[in-house]
PDB file of C-alpha atoms in Angstrom:
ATOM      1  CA  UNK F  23     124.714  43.404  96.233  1.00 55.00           C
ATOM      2  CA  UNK F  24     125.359  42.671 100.069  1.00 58.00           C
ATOM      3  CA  UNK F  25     126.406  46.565 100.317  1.00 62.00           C
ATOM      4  CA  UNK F  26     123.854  48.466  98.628  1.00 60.00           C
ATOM      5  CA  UNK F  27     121.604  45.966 101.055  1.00 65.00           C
ATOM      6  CA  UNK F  28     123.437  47.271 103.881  1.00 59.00           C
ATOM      7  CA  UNK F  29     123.248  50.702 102.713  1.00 66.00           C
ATOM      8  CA  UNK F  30     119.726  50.896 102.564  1.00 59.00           C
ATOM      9  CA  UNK F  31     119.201  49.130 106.073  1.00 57.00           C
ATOM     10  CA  UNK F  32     121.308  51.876 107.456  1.00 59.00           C
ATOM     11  CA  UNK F  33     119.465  54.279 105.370  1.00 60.00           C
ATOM     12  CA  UNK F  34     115.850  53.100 106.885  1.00 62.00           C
ATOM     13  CA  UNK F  35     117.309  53.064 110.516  1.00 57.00           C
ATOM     14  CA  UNK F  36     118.707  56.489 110.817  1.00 57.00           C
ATOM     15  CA  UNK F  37     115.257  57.932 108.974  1.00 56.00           C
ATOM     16  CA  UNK F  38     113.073  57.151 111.579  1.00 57.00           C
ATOM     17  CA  UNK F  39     115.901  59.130 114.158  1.00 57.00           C
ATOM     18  CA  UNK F  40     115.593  62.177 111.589  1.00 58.00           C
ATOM     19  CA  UNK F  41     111.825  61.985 110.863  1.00 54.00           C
ATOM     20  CA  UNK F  42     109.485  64.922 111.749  1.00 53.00           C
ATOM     21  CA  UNK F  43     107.127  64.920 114.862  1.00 57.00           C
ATOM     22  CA  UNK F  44     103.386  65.439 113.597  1.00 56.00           C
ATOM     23  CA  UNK F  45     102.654  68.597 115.283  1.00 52.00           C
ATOM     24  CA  UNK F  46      98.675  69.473 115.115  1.00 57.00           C
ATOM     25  CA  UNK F  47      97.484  72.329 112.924  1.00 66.00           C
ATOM     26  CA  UNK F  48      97.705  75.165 113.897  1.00 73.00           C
ATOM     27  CA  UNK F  49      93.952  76.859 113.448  1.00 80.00           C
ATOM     28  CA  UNK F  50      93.471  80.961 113.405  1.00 79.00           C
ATOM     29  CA  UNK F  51      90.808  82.715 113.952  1.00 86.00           C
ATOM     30  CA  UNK F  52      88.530  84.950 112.116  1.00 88.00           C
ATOM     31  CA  UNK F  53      90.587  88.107 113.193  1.00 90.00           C
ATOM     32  CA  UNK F  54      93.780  86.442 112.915  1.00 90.00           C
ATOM     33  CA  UNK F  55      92.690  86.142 109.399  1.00 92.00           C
ATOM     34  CA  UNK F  56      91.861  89.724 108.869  1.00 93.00           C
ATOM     35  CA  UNK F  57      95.014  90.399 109.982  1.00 94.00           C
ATOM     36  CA  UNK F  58      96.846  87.953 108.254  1.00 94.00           C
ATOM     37  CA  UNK F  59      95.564  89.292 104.700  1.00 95.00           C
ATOM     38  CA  UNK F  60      95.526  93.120 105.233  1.00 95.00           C
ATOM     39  CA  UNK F  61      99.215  92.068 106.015  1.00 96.00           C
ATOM     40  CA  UNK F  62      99.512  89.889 102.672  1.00 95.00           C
ATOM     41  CA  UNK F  63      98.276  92.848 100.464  1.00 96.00           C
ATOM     42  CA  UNK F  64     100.151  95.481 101.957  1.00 96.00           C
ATOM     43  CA  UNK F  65     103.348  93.375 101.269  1.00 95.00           C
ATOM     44  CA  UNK F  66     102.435  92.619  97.567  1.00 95.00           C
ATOM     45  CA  UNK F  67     101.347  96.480  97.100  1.00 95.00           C
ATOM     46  CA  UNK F  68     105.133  97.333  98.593  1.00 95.00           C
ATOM     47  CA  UNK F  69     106.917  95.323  96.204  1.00 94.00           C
ATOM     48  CA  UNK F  70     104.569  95.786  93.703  1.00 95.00           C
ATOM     49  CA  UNK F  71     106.232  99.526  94.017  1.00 95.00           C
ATOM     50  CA  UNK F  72     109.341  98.349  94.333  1.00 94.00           C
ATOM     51  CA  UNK F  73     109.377  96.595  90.892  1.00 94.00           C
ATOM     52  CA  UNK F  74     107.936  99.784  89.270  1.00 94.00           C
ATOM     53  CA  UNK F  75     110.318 101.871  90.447  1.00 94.00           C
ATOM     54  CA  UNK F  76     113.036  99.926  89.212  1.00 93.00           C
ATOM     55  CA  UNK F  77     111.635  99.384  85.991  1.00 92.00           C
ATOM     56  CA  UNK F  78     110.880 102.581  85.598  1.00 91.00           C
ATOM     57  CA  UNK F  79     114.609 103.821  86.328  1.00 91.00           C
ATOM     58  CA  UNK F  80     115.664 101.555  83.304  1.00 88.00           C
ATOM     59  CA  UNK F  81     113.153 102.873  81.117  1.00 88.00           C
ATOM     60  CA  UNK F  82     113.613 106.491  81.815  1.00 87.00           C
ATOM     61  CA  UNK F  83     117.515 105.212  81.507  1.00 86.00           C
ATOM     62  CA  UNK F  84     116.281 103.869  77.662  1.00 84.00           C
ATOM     63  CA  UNK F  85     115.901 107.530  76.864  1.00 82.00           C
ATOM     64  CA  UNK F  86     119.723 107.584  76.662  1.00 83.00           C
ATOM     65  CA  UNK F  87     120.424 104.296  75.706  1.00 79.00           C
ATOM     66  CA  UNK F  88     117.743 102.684  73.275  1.00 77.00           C
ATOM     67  CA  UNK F  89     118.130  98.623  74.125  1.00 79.00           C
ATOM     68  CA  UNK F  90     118.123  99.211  78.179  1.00 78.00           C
ATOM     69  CA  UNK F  91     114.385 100.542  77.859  1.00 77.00           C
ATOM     70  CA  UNK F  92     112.930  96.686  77.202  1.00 80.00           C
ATOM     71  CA  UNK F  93     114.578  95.290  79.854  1.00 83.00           C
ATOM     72  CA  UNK F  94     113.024  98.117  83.094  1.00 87.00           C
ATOM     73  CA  UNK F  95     109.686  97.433  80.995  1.00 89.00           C
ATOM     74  CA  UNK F  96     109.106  93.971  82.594  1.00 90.00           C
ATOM     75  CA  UNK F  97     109.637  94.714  85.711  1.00 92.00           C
ATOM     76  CA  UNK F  98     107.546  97.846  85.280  1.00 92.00           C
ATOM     77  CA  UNK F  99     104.134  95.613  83.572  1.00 93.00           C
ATOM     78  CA  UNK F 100     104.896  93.128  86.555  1.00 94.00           C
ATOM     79  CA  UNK F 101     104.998  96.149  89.116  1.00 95.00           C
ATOM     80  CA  UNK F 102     102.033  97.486  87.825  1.00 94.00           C
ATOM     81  CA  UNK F 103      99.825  94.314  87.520  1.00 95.00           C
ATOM     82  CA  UNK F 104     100.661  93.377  91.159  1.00 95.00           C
ATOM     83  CA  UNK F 105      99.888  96.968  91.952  1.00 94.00           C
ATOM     84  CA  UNK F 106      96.317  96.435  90.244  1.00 94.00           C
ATOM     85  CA  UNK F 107      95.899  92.752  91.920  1.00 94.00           C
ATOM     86  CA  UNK F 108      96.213  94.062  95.421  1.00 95.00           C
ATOM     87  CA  UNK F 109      94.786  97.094  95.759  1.00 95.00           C
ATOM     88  CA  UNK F 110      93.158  98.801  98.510  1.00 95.00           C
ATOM     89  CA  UNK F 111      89.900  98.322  97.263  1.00 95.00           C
ATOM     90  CA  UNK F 112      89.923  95.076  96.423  1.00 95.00           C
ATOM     91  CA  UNK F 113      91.121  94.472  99.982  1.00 95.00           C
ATOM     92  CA  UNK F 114      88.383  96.200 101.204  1.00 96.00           C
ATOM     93  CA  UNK F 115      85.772  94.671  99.568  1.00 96.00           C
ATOM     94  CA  UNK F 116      87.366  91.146 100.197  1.00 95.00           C
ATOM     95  CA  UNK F 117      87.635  92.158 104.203  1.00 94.00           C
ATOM     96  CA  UNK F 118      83.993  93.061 104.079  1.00 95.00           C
ATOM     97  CA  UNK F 119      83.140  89.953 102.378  1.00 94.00           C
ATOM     98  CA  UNK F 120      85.015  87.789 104.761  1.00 94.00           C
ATOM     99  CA  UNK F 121      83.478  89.391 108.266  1.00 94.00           C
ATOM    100  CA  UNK F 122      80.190  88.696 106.233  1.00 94.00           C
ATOM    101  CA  UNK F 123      80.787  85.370 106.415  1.00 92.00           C
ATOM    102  CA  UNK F 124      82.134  84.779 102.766  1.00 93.00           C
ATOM    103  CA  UNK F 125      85.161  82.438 102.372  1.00 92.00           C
ATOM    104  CA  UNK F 126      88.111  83.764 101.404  1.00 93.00           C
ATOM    105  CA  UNK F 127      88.781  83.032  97.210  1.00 93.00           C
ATOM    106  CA  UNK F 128      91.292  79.678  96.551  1.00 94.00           C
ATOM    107  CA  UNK F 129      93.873  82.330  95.086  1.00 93.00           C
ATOM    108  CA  UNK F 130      94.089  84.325  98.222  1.00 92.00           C
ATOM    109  CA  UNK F 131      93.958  81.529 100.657  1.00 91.00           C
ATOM    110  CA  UNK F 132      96.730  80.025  98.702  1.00 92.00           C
ATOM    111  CA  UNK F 133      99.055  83.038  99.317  1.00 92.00           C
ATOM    112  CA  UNK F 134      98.459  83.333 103.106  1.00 91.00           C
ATOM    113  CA  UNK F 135     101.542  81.903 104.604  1.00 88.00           C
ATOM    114  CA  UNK F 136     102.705  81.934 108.545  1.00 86.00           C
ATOM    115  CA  UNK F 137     104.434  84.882 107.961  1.00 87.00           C
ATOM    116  CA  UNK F 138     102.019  86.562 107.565  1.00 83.00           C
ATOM    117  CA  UNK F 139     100.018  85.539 110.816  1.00 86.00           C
TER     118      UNK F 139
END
């Protein structure tokens, strides 16, 4: 009893040596924005391709071997939705709707990381 006491005291202590400064949020601007999501679609478009193309070697691979063509056809649906999700038009329009003055939708604004800023 005494040590798990003593191993939580120590605990406590050396948390508060370890703990993480509050650093103030970091706020972006309007253009920083812009940026930030022309940056986010163009990266989901790429590996939207990506998966595709892969997929699409293992289906065109199914022509030889029958059971190989079910596994490239995930990738290949999930390739080709992300390709739909993020297209250039939809970017568009949602660029155009932001300098408006529009917020940007929950699902977007929950994908826009720093990297991308």
């Amino acid at each position: 009893m005494k040590r798990s006491i003593f191993i939580v005291l120590c605990c406590s202590a050396f948390s508060s040596l370890y703990a993480l400064p509050d650093l103030p949020a970091k706020t972006y601007s309007r253009q920083d924005t812009l940026v930030a999501v022309q940056h986010l679609f163009a990266d989901k478009r790429s590996s939207g391709k990506i998966y595709t193309m892969v997929g699409g070697c293992y289906v065109l691979g199914g022509l030889f071997a029958p059971p190989i063509w079910v596994v490239g056809a995930i990738p290949t649906g999930f390739g080709l939705i992300r390709q739909t999700w993020f297209r250039r038009n939809r970017e568009e329009a949602l660029l155009q709707d932001y300098q408006a003055g529009i917020a940007l939708p929950k699902r977007i604004q929950r994908r826009l990381k720093v990297a991308y800023f």
